[in-house]
Tab-separated table of C-alpha atoms in Angstrom:
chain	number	residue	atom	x	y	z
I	1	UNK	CA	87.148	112.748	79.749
I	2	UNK	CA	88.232	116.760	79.914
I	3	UNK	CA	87.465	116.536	83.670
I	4	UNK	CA	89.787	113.818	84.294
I	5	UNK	CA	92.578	115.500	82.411
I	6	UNK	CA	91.441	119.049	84.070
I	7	UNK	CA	91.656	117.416	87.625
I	8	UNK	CA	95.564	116.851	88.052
I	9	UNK	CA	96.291	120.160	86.446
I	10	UNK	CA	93.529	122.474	88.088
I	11	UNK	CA	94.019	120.190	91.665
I	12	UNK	CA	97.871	119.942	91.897
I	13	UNK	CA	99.478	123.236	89.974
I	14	UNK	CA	98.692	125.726	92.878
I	15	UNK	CA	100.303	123.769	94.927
I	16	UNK	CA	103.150	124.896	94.256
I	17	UNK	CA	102.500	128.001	94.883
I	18	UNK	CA	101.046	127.692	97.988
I	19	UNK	CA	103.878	125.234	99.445
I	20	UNK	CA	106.929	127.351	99.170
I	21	UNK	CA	108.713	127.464	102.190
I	22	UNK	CA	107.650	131.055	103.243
I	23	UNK	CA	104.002	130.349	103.501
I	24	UNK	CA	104.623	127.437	105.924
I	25	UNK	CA	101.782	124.954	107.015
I	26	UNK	CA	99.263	127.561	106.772
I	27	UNK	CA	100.128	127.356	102.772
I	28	UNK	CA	100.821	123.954	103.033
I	29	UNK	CA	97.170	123.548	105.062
I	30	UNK	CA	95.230	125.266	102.603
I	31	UNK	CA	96.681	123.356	99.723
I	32	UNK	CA	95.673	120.572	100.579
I	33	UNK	CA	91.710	121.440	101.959
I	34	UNK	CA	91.585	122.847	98.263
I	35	UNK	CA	92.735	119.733	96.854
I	36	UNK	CA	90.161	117.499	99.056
I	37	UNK	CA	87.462	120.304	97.597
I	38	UNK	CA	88.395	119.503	93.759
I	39	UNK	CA	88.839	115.661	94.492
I	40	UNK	CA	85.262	115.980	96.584
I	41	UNK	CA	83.402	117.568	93.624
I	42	UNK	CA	84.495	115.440	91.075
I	43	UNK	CA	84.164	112.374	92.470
I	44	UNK	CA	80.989	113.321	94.519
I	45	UNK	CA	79.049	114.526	91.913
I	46	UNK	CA	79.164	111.387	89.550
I	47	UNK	CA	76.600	109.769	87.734
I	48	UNK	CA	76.442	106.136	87.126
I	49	UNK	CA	80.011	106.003	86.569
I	50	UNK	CA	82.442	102.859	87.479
I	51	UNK	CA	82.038	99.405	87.559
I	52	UNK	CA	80.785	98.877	90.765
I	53	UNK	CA	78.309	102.196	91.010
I	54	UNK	CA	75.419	100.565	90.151
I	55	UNK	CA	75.911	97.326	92.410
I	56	UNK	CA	77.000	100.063	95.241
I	57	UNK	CA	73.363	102.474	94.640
I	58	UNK	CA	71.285	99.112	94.774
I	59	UNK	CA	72.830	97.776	98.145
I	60	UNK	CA	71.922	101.328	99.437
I	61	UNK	CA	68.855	101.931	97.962
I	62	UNK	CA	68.107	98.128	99.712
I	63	UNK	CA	68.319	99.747	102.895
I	64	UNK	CA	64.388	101.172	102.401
I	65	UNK	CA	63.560	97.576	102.895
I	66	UNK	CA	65.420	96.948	105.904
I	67	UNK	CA	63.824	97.767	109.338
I	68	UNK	CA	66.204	97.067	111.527
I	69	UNK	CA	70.379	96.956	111.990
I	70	UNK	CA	69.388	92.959	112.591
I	71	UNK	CA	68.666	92.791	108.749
I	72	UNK	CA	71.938	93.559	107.719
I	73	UNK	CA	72.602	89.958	108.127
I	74	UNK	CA	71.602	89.132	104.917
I	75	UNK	CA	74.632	90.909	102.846
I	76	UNK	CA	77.518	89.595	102.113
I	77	UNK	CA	79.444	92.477	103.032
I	78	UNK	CA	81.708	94.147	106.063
I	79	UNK	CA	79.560	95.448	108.466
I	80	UNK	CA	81.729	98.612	109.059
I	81	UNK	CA	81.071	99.544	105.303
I	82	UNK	CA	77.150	98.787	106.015
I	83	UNK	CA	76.509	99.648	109.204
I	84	UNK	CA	77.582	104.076	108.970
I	85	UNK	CA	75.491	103.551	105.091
I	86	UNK	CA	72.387	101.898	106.906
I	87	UNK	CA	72.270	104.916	109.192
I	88	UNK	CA	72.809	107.973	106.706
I	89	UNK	CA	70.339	106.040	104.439
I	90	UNK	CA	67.417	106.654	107.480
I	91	UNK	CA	67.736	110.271	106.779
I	92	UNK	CA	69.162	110.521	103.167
I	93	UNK	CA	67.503	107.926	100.954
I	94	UNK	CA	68.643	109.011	97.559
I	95	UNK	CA	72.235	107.261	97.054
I	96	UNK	CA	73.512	110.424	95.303
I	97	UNK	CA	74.357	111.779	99.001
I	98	UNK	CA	76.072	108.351	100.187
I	99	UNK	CA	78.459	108.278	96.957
I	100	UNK	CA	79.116	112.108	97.647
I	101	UNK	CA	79.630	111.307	101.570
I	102	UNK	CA	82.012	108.909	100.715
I	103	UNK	CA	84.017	110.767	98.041
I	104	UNK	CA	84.256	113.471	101.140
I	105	UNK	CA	85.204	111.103	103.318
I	106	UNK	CA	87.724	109.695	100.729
I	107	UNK	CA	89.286	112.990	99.958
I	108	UNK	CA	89.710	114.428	103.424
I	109	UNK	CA	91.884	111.301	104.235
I	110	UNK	CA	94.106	111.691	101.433
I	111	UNK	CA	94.634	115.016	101.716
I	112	UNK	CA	94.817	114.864	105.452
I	113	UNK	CA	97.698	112.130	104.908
I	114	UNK	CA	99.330	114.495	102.096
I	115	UNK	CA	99.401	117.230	104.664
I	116	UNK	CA	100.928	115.486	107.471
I	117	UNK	CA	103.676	113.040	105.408
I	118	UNK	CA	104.449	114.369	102.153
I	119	UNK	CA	107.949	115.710	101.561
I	120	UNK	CA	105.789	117.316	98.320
I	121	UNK	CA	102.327	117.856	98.685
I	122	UNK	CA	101.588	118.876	95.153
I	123	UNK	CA	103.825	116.215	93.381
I	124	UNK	CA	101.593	114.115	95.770
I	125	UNK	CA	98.843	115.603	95.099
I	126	UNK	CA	99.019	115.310	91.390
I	127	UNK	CA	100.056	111.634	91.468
I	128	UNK	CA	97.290	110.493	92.934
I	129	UNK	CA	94.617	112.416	90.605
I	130	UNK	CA	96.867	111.405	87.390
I	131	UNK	CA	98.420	107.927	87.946
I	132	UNK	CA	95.809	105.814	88.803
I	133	UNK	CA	94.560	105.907	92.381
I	134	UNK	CA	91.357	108.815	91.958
I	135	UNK	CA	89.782	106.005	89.192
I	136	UNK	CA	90.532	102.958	92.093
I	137	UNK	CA	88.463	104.911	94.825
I	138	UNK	CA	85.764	106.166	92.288
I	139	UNK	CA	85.072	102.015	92.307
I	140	UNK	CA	86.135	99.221	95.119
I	141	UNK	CA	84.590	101.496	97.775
I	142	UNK	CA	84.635	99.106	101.037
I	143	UNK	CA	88.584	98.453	99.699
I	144	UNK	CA	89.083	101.997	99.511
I	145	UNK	CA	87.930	102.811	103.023
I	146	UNK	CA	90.525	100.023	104.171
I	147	UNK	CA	93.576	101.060	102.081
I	148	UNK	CA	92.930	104.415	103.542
I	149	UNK	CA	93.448	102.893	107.077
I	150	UNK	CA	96.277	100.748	106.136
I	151	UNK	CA	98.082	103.876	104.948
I	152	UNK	CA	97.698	105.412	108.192
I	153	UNK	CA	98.718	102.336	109.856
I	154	UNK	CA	101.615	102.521	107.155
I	155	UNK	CA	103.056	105.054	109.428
I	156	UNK	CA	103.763	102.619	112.413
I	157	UNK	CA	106.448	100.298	110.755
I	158	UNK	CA	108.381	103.357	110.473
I	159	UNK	CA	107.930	104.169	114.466
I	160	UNK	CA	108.114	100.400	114.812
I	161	UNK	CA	104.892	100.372	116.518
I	162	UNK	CA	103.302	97.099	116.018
I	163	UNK	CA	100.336	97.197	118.028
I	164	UNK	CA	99.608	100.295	116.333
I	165	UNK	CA	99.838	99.026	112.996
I	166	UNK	CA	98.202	95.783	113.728
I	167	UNK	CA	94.943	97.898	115.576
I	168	UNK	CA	95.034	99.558	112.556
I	169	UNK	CA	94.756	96.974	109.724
I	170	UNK	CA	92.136	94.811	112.174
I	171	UNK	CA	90.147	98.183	111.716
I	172	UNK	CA	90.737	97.953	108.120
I	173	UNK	CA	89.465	94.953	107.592
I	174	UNK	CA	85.865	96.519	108.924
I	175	UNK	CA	85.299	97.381	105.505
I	176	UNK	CA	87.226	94.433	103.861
I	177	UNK	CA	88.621	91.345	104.938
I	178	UNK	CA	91.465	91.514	102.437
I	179	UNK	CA	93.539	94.459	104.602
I	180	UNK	CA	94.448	91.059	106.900
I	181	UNK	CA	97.173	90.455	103.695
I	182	UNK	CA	98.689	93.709	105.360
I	183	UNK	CA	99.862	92.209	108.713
I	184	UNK	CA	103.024	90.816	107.758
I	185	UNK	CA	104.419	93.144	105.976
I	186	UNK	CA	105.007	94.988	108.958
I	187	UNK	CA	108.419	92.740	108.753
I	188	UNK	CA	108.422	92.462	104.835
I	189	UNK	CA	108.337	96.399	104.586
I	190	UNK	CA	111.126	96.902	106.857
I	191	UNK	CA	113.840	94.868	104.149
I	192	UNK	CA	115.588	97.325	101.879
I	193	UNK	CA	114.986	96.880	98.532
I	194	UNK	CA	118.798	96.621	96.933
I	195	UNK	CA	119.747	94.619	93.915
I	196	UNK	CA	120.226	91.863	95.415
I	197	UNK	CA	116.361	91.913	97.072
I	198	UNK	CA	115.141	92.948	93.897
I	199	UNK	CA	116.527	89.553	92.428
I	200	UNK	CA	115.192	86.938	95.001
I	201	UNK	CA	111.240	88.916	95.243
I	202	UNK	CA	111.447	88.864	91.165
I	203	UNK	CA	112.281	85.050	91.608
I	204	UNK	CA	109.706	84.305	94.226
I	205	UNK	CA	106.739	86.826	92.608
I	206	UNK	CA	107.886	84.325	89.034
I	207	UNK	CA	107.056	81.444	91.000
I	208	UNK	CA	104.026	82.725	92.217
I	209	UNK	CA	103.225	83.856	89.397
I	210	UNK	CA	103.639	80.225	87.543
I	211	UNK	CA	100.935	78.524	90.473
I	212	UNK	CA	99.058	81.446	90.817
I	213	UNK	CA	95.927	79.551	89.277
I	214	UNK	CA	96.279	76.830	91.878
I	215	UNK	CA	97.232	79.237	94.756
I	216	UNK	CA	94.024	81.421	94.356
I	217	UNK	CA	91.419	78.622	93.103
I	218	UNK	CA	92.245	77.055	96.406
I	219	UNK	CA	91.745	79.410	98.747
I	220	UNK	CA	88.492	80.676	97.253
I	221	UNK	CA	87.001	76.767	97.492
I	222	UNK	CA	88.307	77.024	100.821
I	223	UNK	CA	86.713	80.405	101.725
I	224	UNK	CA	83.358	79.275	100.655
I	225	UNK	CA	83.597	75.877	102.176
I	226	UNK	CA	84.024	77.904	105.530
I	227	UNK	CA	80.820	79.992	104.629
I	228	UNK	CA	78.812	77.269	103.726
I	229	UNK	CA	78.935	76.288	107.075
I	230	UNK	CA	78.028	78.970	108.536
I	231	UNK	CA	82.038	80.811	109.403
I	232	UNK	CA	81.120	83.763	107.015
I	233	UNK	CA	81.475	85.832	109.933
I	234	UNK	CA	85.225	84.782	110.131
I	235	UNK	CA	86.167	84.178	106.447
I	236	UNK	CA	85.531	86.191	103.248
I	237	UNK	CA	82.715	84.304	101.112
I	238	UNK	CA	80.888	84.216	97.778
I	239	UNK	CA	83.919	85.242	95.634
I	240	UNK	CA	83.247	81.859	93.271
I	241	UNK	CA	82.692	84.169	90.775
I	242	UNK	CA	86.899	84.765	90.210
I	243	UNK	CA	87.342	81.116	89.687
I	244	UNK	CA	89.417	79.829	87.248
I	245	UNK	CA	87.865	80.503	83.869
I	246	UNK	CA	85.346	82.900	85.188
I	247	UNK	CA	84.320	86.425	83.298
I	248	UNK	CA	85.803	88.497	86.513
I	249	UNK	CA	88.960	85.770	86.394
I	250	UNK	CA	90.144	86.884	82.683
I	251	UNK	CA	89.393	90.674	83.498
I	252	UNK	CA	93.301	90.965	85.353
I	253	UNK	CA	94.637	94.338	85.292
I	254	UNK	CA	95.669	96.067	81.617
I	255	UNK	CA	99.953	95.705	80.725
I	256	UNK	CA	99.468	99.712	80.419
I	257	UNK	CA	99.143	99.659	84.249
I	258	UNK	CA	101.902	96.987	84.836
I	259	UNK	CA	104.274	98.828	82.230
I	260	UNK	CA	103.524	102.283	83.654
I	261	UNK	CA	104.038	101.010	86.803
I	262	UNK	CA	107.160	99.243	86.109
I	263	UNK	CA	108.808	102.379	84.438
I	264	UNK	CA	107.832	104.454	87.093
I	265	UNK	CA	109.395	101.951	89.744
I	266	UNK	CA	112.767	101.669	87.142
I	267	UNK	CA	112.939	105.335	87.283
I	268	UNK	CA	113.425	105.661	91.208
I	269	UNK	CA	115.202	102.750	91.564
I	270	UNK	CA	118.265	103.603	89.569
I	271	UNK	CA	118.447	106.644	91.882
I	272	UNK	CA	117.832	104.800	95.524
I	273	UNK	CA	121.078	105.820	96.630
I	274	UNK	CA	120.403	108.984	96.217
I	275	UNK	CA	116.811	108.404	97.882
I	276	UNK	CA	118.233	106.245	100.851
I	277	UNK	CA	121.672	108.974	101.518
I	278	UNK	CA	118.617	111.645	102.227
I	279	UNK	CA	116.824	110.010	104.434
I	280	UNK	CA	117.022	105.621	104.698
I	281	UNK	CA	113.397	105.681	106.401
I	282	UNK	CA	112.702	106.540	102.067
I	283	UNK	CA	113.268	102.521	101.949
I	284	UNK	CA	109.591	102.462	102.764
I	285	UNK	CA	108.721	104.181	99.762
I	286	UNK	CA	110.676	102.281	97.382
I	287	UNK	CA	108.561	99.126	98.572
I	288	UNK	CA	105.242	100.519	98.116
I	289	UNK	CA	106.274	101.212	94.723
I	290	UNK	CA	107.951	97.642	94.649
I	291	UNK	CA	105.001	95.953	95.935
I	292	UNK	CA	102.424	97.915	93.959
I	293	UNK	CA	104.367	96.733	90.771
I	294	UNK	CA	104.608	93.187	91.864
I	295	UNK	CA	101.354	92.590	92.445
I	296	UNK	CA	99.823	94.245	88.845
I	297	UNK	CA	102.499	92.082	87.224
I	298	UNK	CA	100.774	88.844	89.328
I	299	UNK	CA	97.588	90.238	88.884
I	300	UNK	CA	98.181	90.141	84.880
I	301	UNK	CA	96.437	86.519	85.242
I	302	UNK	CA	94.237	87.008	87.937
I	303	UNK	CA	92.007	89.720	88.703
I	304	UNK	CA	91.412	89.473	92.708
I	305	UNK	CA	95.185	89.508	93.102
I	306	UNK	CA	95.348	93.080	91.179
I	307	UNK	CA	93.040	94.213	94.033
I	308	UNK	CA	95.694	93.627	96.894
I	309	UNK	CA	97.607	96.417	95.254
I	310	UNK	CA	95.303	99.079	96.871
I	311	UNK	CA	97.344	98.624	100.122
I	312	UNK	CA	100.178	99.967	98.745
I	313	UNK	CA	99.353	101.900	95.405
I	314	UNK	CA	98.251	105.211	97.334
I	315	UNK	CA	101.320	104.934	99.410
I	316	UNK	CA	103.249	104.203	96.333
I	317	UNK	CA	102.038	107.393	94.510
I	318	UNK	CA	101.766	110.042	97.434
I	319	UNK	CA	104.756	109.136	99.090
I	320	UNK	CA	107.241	107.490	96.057
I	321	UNK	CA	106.549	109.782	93.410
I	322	UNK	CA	108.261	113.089	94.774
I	323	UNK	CA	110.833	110.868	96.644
I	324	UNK	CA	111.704	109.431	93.530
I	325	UNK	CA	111.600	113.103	91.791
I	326	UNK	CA	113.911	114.521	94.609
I	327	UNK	CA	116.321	111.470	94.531
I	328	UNK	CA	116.994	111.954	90.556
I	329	UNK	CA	117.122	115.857	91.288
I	330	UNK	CA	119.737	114.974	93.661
I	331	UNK	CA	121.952	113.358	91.269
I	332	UNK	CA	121.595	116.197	88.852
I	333	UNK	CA	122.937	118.101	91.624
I	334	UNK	CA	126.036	115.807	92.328
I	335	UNK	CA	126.953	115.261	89.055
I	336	UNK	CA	126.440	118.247	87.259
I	337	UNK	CA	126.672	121.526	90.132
I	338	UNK	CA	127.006	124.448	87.977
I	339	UNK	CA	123.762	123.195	85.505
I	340	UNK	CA	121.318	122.871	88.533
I	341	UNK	CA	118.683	123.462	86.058
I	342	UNK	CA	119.059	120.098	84.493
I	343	UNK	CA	117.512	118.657	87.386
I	344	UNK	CA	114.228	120.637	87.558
I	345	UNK	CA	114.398	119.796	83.264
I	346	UNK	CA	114.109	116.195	84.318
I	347	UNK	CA	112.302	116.209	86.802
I	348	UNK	CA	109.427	117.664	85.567
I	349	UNK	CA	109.586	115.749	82.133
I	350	UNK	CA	109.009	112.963	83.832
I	351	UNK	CA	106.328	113.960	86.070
I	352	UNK	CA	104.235	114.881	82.733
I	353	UNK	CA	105.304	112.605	80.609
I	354	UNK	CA	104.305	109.390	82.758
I	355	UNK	CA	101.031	111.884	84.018
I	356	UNK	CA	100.117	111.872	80.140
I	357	UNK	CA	100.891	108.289	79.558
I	358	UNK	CA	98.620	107.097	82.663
I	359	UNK	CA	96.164	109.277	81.792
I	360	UNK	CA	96.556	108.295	78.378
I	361	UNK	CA	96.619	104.634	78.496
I	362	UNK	CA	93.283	104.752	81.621
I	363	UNK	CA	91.343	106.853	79.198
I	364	UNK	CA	91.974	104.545	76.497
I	365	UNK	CA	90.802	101.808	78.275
I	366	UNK	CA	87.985	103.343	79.844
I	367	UNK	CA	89.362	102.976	83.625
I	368	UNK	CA	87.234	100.492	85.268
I	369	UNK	CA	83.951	102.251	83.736
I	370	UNK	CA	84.750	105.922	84.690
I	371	UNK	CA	84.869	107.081	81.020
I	372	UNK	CA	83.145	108.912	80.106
I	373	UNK	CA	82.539	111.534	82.722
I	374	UNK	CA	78.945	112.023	83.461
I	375	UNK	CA	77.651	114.486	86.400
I	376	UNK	CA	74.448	114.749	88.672
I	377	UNK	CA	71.787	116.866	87.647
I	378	UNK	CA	72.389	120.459	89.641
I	379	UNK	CA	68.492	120.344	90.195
I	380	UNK	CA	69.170	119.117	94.001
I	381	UNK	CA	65.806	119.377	95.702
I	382	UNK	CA	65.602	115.416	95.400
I	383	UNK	CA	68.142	115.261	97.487
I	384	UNK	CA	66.568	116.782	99.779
């Protein structure tokens, strides 16, 4: 547990330092190749830790029995997840090196993304170890590869690149089907969230919320009707298993998450005129907090819908989170000039006091099987 409390702290504090304006990108560039280092290492080096770890090493350690690319056929996975993991398995057979590949892989593109869009790298930086996100990609690997994508392709709406985007999420949904849920809001993300939007998605996401059971029962019948007759290819398949009344159905995401979440959202949102008057392309960061908050609350009753909010929860904590900080700072600043202080008071109050209640509340609750912290062996010659 000390490591995930250690990781936010030891992974985000120098950036500060290192970020000031006088050191430039070069500060700003090292920052965040340290950060991919600590985020590499911790979740690299794990042992038998998440939910899906175990169902993750025996897919890969599968491979051995495989002779050919041919046999992939027989999982009921993406091929762009299997396909790169069939090959490094031909050299490196011990799935200690995949999961430490992919945490590389993972933490490179986040910290890439930090270095080349955040107004706040370690505010970023820190979000993303401490609210939620680090536990999410130390799980749902395959979705993790594609909410990566989609938050490059995230870029696009705000260049109003469509093709872009849409390339984007198609190459997303390599590693999952779900990233096609992304293509529309191309157009949703592009709506201002104001009070009066805030009242008619609260009324829809209630209403959704109320036929949720009927909304998601049918489309997985549907999805495995489709496979049965031989469309897996085309459609996602053999997710019977989150069925109405199933173990995986009651398992929907923990209030702490939806509260959290909610408060964090409340928090920037009494400031977004303060957040839109600095720059109005921050509306797309308001609705990746929106959205990620929307579709916890949904997925309160029903666990597959909590998974959607991958596609917007790193966007939501990267890119929100200082936004948010800088737009209450702001107001400090216009309301109170000679006290400037005030604003760096609050502003960092709030950045550890919902860090310690995330952490708080995921610890508690064991965050999707990462608790407690267990690492590799350093005896590496079986890797080898």
């Amino acid at each position: 547990m000390l490591v995930y409390i250690l990781l936010p702290i030891v992974a985000g504090l120098p950036g500060f330092m290192l970020c000031r304006e006088k050191f430039g990108k070069l500060g700003r560039g090292i920052y965040c190749a340290y950060f991919a280092l600590c985020l590499t290492i911790v979740e690299g080096m794990r042992y038998g830790i998440g939910y899906d770890y175990e169902a993750y090493r025996k897919t890969y350690v599968g491979f051995m029995f495989r002779d050919s690319v041919a046999d992939l056929s027989g999982y009921h996975m993406e091929k762009g997840y299997l396909l790169p993991q069939f090959i490094l398995s031909t050299a490196y057979p011990d799935p200690r090196v995949m999961f430490f590949v992919v945490a590389a892989l993972i933490s490179i593109a986040v910290a890439v993304w930090i270095y080349m869009y955040s107004p706040n790298p370690a505010v970023s930086a820190m979000a993303f170890a401490a609210w939620g996100p680090v536990f999410y990609t130390m799980n749902f690997l395959r979705q993790s590869f594609a909410a990566l994508v989609v938050l490059y392709a995230l870029v696009y709406i705000k260049k109003n690149d469509f093709l872009r985007y849409f390339a984007l999420v198609l190459l997303a949904t390599c590693f999952h089907w779900s990233a096609l849920f992304m293509i529309p809001f191309f157009f949703i993300l592009k709506i201002r969230i104001t009070p009066l939007v805030l009242v008619i998605y609260s009324t829809i996401a209630t209403l959704l919320l109320i036929f949720s059971y009927d909304i998601t029962d049918a489309f997985i019948k549907f999805s495995e009707t489709m496979a049965d007759k031989g469309y897996s290819a085309f459609v996602p398949s053999r997710y019977s298993h989150y069925l109405y009344g199933s173990v995986e159905f009651v398992n929907g995401i923990f209030i702490e998450y939806v509260i959290g979440y909610g408060l964090l959202f409340l928090f920037g949102f009494l400031f977004h005129r303060y957040i839109y008057k600095r720059d109005i392309d921050n509306k797309y960061a308001v609705a990746f907090m929106f959205f990620t908050l929307l579709l916890d609350f949904w997925g309160r009753k029903h666990a597959i819908i909590s998974r959607l909010d991958l596609y917007f929860v790193f966007a939501a904590t990267i890119m929100f989170v200082p936004v948010a900080l800088r737009g209450a700072y702001d107001w400090v600043d216009d309301k109170f000039k000679k006290h400037r202080r005030i604003g760096y008071v609050l502003t960092s109050c709030v950045m550890v006091g919902i860090s310690v209640y995330f952490l708080g509340s995921m610890l508690l609750r064991g965050s999707n099987g990462c608790i407690p912290y267990t690492m590799w062996s350093l005896d590496t010659s079986a890797l080898l």
